Amino acid sequence: MKFISNYKMSFLFFISGILCLIAYNIKGSSIDENGFLVESFGFIPIFWLFELMASLTFAFTFIKLKKKSAKVKAREELFLTDNFALRFAMQLLASN
């Protein structure tokens, strides 16, 4: 569930695109009496637009979360290093 909460916009765009594709298939297409193809063509580019938006928001969120986790990891390492130096200094003071 954490994955969906992190990538909720990507998930929303993806589902919207799939719904457009399903709507296009349900609506179907036919040929009228003059020989013209009658279909809901608008669903096709909207599907691709939603899928493009899903891909872009997924990539943006992925990069943002990776940078955030790298910052947190760097802070943890800095804290552990500082904590080690503090404990070492306390041991030196206690031993004297």
Short mmCIF file of N, CA and C in Angstrom, two decimals:
data_model
loop_
_atom_site.label_atom_id
_atom_site.label_comp_id
_atom_site.label_asym_id
_atom_site.label_seq_id
_atom_site.Cartn_x
_atom_site.Cartn_y
_atom_site.Cartn_z
N MET A 1 0.82 -1.18 0.00
CA MET A 1 0.00 0.00 0.00
C MET A 1 0.87 1.26 0.00
N LYS A 2 2.08 1.16 0.55
CA LYS A 2 2.99 2.29 0.57
C LYS A 2 3.37 2.69 -0.86
N PHE A 3 3.50 1.71 -1.74
CA PHE A 3 3.84 1.99 -3.14
C PHE A 3 2.76 2.85 -3.78
N ILE A 4 1.50 2.50 -3.57
CA ILE A 4 0.40 3.26 -4.16
C ILE A 4 0.33 4.66 -3.56
N SER A 5 0.58 4.78 -2.27
CA SER A 5 0.53 6.12 -1.66
C SER A 5 1.67 7.01 -2.15
N ASN A 6 2.84 6.43 -2.42
CA ASN A 6 3.95 7.21 -2.94
C ASN A 6 3.74 7.62 -4.40
N TYR A 7 3.14 6.73 -5.16
CA TYR A 7 2.98 6.96 -6.59
C TYR A 7 1.51 7.14 -6.97
N LYS A 8 0.74 7.85 -6.15
CA LYS A 8 -0.70 7.94 -6.38
C LYS A 8 -1.05 8.68 -7.66
N MET A 9 -0.31 9.71 -8.03
CA MET A 9 -0.61 10.42 -9.28
C MET A 9 -0.30 9.54 -10.48
N SER A 10 0.80 8.81 -10.44
CA SER A 10 1.13 7.89 -11.53
C SER A 10 0.06 6.83 -11.66
N PHE A 11 -0.36 6.31 -10.53
CA PHE A 11 -1.40 5.28 -10.52
C PHE A 11 -2.71 5.83 -11.08
N LEU A 12 -3.06 7.05 -10.71
CA LEU A 12 -4.29 7.68 -11.20
C LEU A 12 -4.24 7.89 -12.71
N PHE A 13 -3.12 8.39 -13.23
CA PHE A 13 -2.98 8.57 -14.68
C PHE A 13 -3.04 7.23 -15.41
N PHE A 14 -2.38 6.22 -14.85
CA PHE A 14 -2.38 4.90 -15.49
C PHE A 14 -3.79 4.32 -15.57
N ILE A 15 -4.51 4.38 -14.46
CA ILE A 15 -5.88 3.85 -14.44
C ILE A 15 -6.78 4.64 -15.39
N SER A 16 -6.60 5.97 -15.45
CA SER A 16 -7.39 6.79 -16.37
C SER A 16 -7.13 6.39 -17.82
N GLY A 17 -5.89 6.12 -18.15
CA GLY A 17 -5.55 5.68 -19.51
C GLY A 17 -6.18 4.34 -19.84
N ILE A 18 -6.12 3.42 -18.89
CA ILE A 18 -6.73 2.10 -19.11
C ILE A 18 -8.24 2.24 -19.28
N LEU A 19 -8.86 3.12 -18.51
CA LEU A 19 -10.31 3.34 -18.65
C LEU A 19 -10.65 3.92 -20.02
N CYS A 20 -9.80 4.79 -20.55
CA CYS A 20 -10.03 5.32 -21.90
C CYS A 20 -9.94 4.20 -22.94
N LEU A 21 -8.99 3.31 -22.77
CA LEU A 21 -8.85 2.19 -23.70
C LEU A 21 -10.05 1.25 -23.62
N ILE A 22 -10.51 0.99 -22.41
CA ILE A 22 -11.69 0.15 -22.23
C ILE A 22 -12.92 0.82 -22.84
N ALA A 23 -13.07 2.13 -22.62
CA ALA A 23 -14.21 2.85 -23.19
C ALA A 23 -14.18 2.81 -24.71
N TYR A 24 -13.00 2.93 -25.30
CA TYR A 24 -12.88 2.85 -26.76
C TYR A 24 -13.32 1.48 -27.27
N ASN A 25 -12.90 0.43 -26.57
CA ASN A 25 -13.27 -0.92 -27.00
C ASN A 25 -14.75 -1.21 -26.78
N ILE A 26 -15.32 -0.70 -25.70
CA ILE A 26 -16.75 -0.92 -25.44
C ILE A 26 -17.60 -0.17 -26.46
N LYS A 27 -17.22 1.07 -26.73
CA LYS A 27 -17.98 1.88 -27.68
C LYS A 27 -17.93 1.26 -29.08
N GLY A 28 -16.79 0.73 -29.43
CA GLY A 28 -16.65 0.05 -30.72
C GLY A 28 -16.62 1.00 -31.89
N SER A 29 -16.63 0.42 -33.07
CA SER A 29 -16.64 1.21 -34.30
C SER A 29 -17.55 0.53 -35.30
N SER A 30 -18.02 1.32 -36.23
CA SER A 30 -18.92 0.77 -37.26
C SER A 30 -18.74 1.57 -38.54
N ILE A 31 -19.29 1.04 -39.61
CA ILE A 31 -19.25 1.73 -40.89
C ILE A 31 -20.68 2.15 -41.22
N ASP A 32 -20.86 3.44 -41.50
CA ASP A 32 -22.22 3.92 -41.79
C ASP A 32 -22.60 3.61 -43.24
N GLU A 33 -23.79 4.05 -43.64
CA GLU A 33 -24.30 3.71 -44.98
C GLU A 33 -23.51 4.37 -46.10
N ASN A 34 -22.74 5.41 -45.81
CA ASN A 34 -21.92 6.08 -46.83
C ASN A 34 -20.52 5.49 -46.92
N GLY A 35 -20.21 4.51 -46.07
CA GLY A 35 -18.90 3.87 -46.09
C GLY A 35 -17.86 4.55 -45.22
N PHE A 36 -18.29 5.45 -44.34
CA PHE A 36 -17.37 6.12 -43.43
C PHE A 36 -17.25 5.33 -42.13
N LEU A 37 -16.04 5.31 -41.60
CA LEU A 37 -15.79 4.66 -40.33
C LEU A 37 -16.25 5.57 -39.20
N VAL A 38 -17.09 5.06 -38.33
CA VAL A 38 -17.60 5.81 -37.18
C VAL A 38 -17.01 5.19 -35.92
N GLU A 39 -16.17 5.96 -35.23
CA GLU A 39 -15.55 5.46 -34.00
C GLU A 39 -15.26 6.63 -33.08
N SER A 40 -15.00 6.32 -31.83
CA SER A 40 -14.64 7.34 -30.84
C SER A 40 -13.12 7.48 -30.84
N PHE A 41 -12.61 8.14 -31.85
CA PHE A 41 -11.16 8.24 -32.04
C PHE A 41 -10.49 9.01 -30.90
N GLY A 42 -11.20 9.91 -30.26
CA GLY A 42 -10.62 10.74 -29.21
C GLY A 42 -10.06 9.95 -28.04
N PHE A 43 -10.57 8.74 -27.82
CA PHE A 43 -10.07 7.95 -26.69
C PHE A 43 -8.63 7.48 -26.90
N ILE A 44 -8.21 7.30 -28.14
CA ILE A 44 -6.86 6.79 -28.41
C ILE A 44 -5.78 7.80 -28.00
N PRO A 45 -5.81 9.05 -28.48
CA PRO A 45 -4.77 9.98 -28.03
C PRO A 45 -4.86 10.32 -26.54
N ILE A 46 -6.07 10.31 -26.00
CA ILE A 46 -6.20 10.57 -24.56
C ILE A 46 -5.56 9.43 -23.77
N PHE A 47 -5.73 8.19 -24.25
CA PHE A 47 -5.08 7.04 -23.62
C PHE A 47 -3.57 7.24 -23.59
N TRP A 48 -2.98 7.60 -24.75
CA TRP A 48 -1.53 7.78 -24.81
C TRP A 48 -1.07 8.96 -23.98
N LEU A 49 -1.87 10.01 -23.91
CA LEU A 49 -1.53 11.16 -23.08
C LEU A 49 -1.49 10.76 -21.60
N PHE A 50 -2.50 10.02 -21.15
CA PHE A 50 -2.52 9.58 -19.76
C PHE A 50 -1.34 8.64 -19.46
N GLU A 51 -1.02 7.76 -20.39
CA GLU A 51 0.10 6.84 -20.15
C GLU A 51 1.43 7.59 -20.12
N LEU A 52 1.58 8.61 -20.96
CA LEU A 52 2.79 9.43 -20.93
C LEU A 52 2.89 10.17 -19.60
N MET A 53 1.78 10.75 -19.15
CA MET A 53 1.78 11.45 -17.87
C MET A 53 2.09 10.50 -16.72
N ALA A 54 1.57 9.28 -16.78
CA ALA A 54 1.86 8.29 -15.74
C ALA A 54 3.35 7.97 -15.72
N SER A 55 3.95 7.80 -16.88
CA SER A 55 5.39 7.49 -16.95
C SER A 55 6.23 8.64 -16.42
N LEU A 56 5.88 9.86 -16.81
CA LEU A 56 6.65 11.02 -16.35
C LEU A 56 6.52 11.24 -14.85
N THR A 57 5.31 11.13 -14.32
CA THR A 57 5.15 11.32 -12.87
C THR A 57 5.80 10.19 -12.09
N PHE A 58 5.79 8.97 -12.64
CA PHE A 58 6.46 7.86 -11.98
C PHE A 58 7.96 8.12 -11.91
N ALA A 59 8.56 8.53 -13.04
CA ALA A 59 10.00 8.79 -13.06
C ALA A 59 10.37 9.94 -12.13
N PHE A 60 9.59 11.01 -12.15
CA PHE A 60 9.85 12.16 -11.29
C PHE A 60 9.78 11.76 -9.81
N THR A 61 8.74 11.02 -9.44
CA THR A 61 8.58 10.61 -8.05
C THR A 61 9.67 9.63 -7.63
N PHE A 62 10.05 8.72 -8.52
CA PHE A 62 11.10 7.76 -8.23
C PHE A 62 12.42 8.48 -7.94
N ILE A 63 12.77 9.43 -8.79
CA ILE A 63 14.01 10.18 -8.60
C ILE A 63 13.95 11.00 -7.31
N LYS A 64 12.81 11.63 -7.07
CA LYS A 64 12.66 12.44 -5.85
C LYS A 64 12.81 11.58 -4.59
N LEU A 65 12.20 10.39 -4.58
CA LEU A 65 12.29 9.52 -3.42
C LEU A 65 13.70 8.97 -3.24
N LYS A 66 14.40 8.69 -4.35
CA LYS A 66 15.78 8.20 -4.25
C LYS A 66 16.69 9.28 -3.66
N LYS A 67 16.50 10.52 -4.10
CA LYS A 67 17.31 11.61 -3.55
C LYS A 67 17.01 11.82 -2.07
N LYS A 68 15.74 11.71 -1.71
CA LYS A 68 15.36 11.89 -0.31
C LYS A 68 15.96 10.79 0.56
N SER A 69 15.92 9.54 0.08
CA SER A 69 16.48 8.45 0.87
C SER A 69 18.00 8.56 0.96
N ALA A 70 18.64 9.08 -0.09
CA ALA A 70 20.09 9.28 -0.04
C ALA A 70 20.45 10.34 0.99
N LYS A 71 19.65 11.41 1.08
CA LYS A 71 19.90 12.45 2.09
C LYS A 71 19.73 11.89 3.49
N VAL A 72 18.69 11.10 3.70
CA VAL A 72 18.45 10.52 5.02
C VAL A 72 19.58 9.58 5.38
N LYS A 73 20.04 8.79 4.42
CA LYS A 73 21.13 7.85 4.68
C LYS A 73 22.41 8.62 5.02
N ALA A 74 22.67 9.71 4.31
CA ALA A 74 23.86 10.52 4.60
C ALA A 74 23.78 11.13 5.99
N ARG A 75 22.59 11.59 6.38
CA ARG A 75 22.42 12.15 7.72
C ARG A 75 22.63 11.08 8.79
N GLU A 76 22.11 9.87 8.53
CA GLU A 76 22.30 8.79 9.50
C GLU A 76 23.77 8.44 9.64
N GLU A 77 24.49 8.38 8.51
CA GLU A 77 25.91 8.08 8.58
C GLU A 77 26.66 9.17 9.32
N LEU A 78 26.29 10.42 9.07
CA LEU A 78 26.92 11.54 9.77
C LEU A 78 26.64 11.47 11.26
N PHE A 79 25.40 11.15 11.62
CA PHE A 79 25.05 11.03 13.03
C PHE A 79 25.82 9.89 13.68
N LEU A 80 25.91 8.74 13.00
CA LEU A 80 26.65 7.62 13.57
C LEU A 80 28.12 7.96 13.71
N THR A 81 28.69 8.67 12.74
CA THR A 81 30.09 9.06 12.82
C THR A 81 30.30 10.04 13.97
N ASP A 82 29.43 11.04 14.08
CA ASP A 82 29.55 12.00 15.17
C ASP A 82 29.33 11.32 16.52
N ASN A 83 28.39 10.42 16.59
CA ASN A 83 28.11 9.70 17.82
C ASN A 83 29.31 8.85 18.21
N PHE A 84 29.97 8.22 17.23
CA PHE A 84 31.16 7.42 17.51
C PHE A 84 32.27 8.31 18.05
N ALA A 85 32.47 9.47 17.43
CA ALA A 85 33.51 10.39 17.89
C ALA A 85 33.20 10.88 19.30
N LEU A 86 31.95 11.15 19.60
CA LEU A 86 31.55 11.59 20.93
C LEU A 86 31.80 10.49 21.96
N ARG A 87 31.42 9.26 21.62
CA ARG A 87 31.66 8.15 22.57
C ARG A 87 33.15 7.93 22.79
N PHE A 88 33.94 8.05 21.73
CA PHE A 88 35.38 7.87 21.85
C PHE A 88 35.98 8.94 22.76
N ALA A 89 35.52 10.18 22.58
CA ALA A 89 36.02 11.28 23.43
C ALA A 89 35.60 11.07 24.88
N MET A 90 34.38 10.61 25.10
CA MET A 90 33.91 10.35 26.47
C MET A 90 34.72 9.24 27.12
N GLN A 91 35.07 8.21 26.36
CA GLN A 91 35.87 7.13 26.91
C GLN A 91 37.27 7.62 27.26
N LEU A 92 37.82 8.47 26.41
CA LEU A 92 39.15 9.03 26.70
C LEU A 92 39.12 9.88 27.96
N LEU A 93 38.09 10.69 28.12
CA LEU A 93 37.97 11.52 29.31
C LEU A 93 37.73 10.67 30.55
N ALA A 94 36.96 9.61 30.40
CA ALA A 94 36.66 8.75 31.54
C ALA A 94 37.88 7.94 31.96
N SER A 95 38.73 7.59 31.01
CA SER A 95 39.90 6.78 31.35
C SER A 95 40.98 7.61 32.04
N ASN A 96 40.98 8.93 31.89
CA ASN A 96 41.99 9.79 32.54
C ASN A 96 41.58 10.11 33.90
#
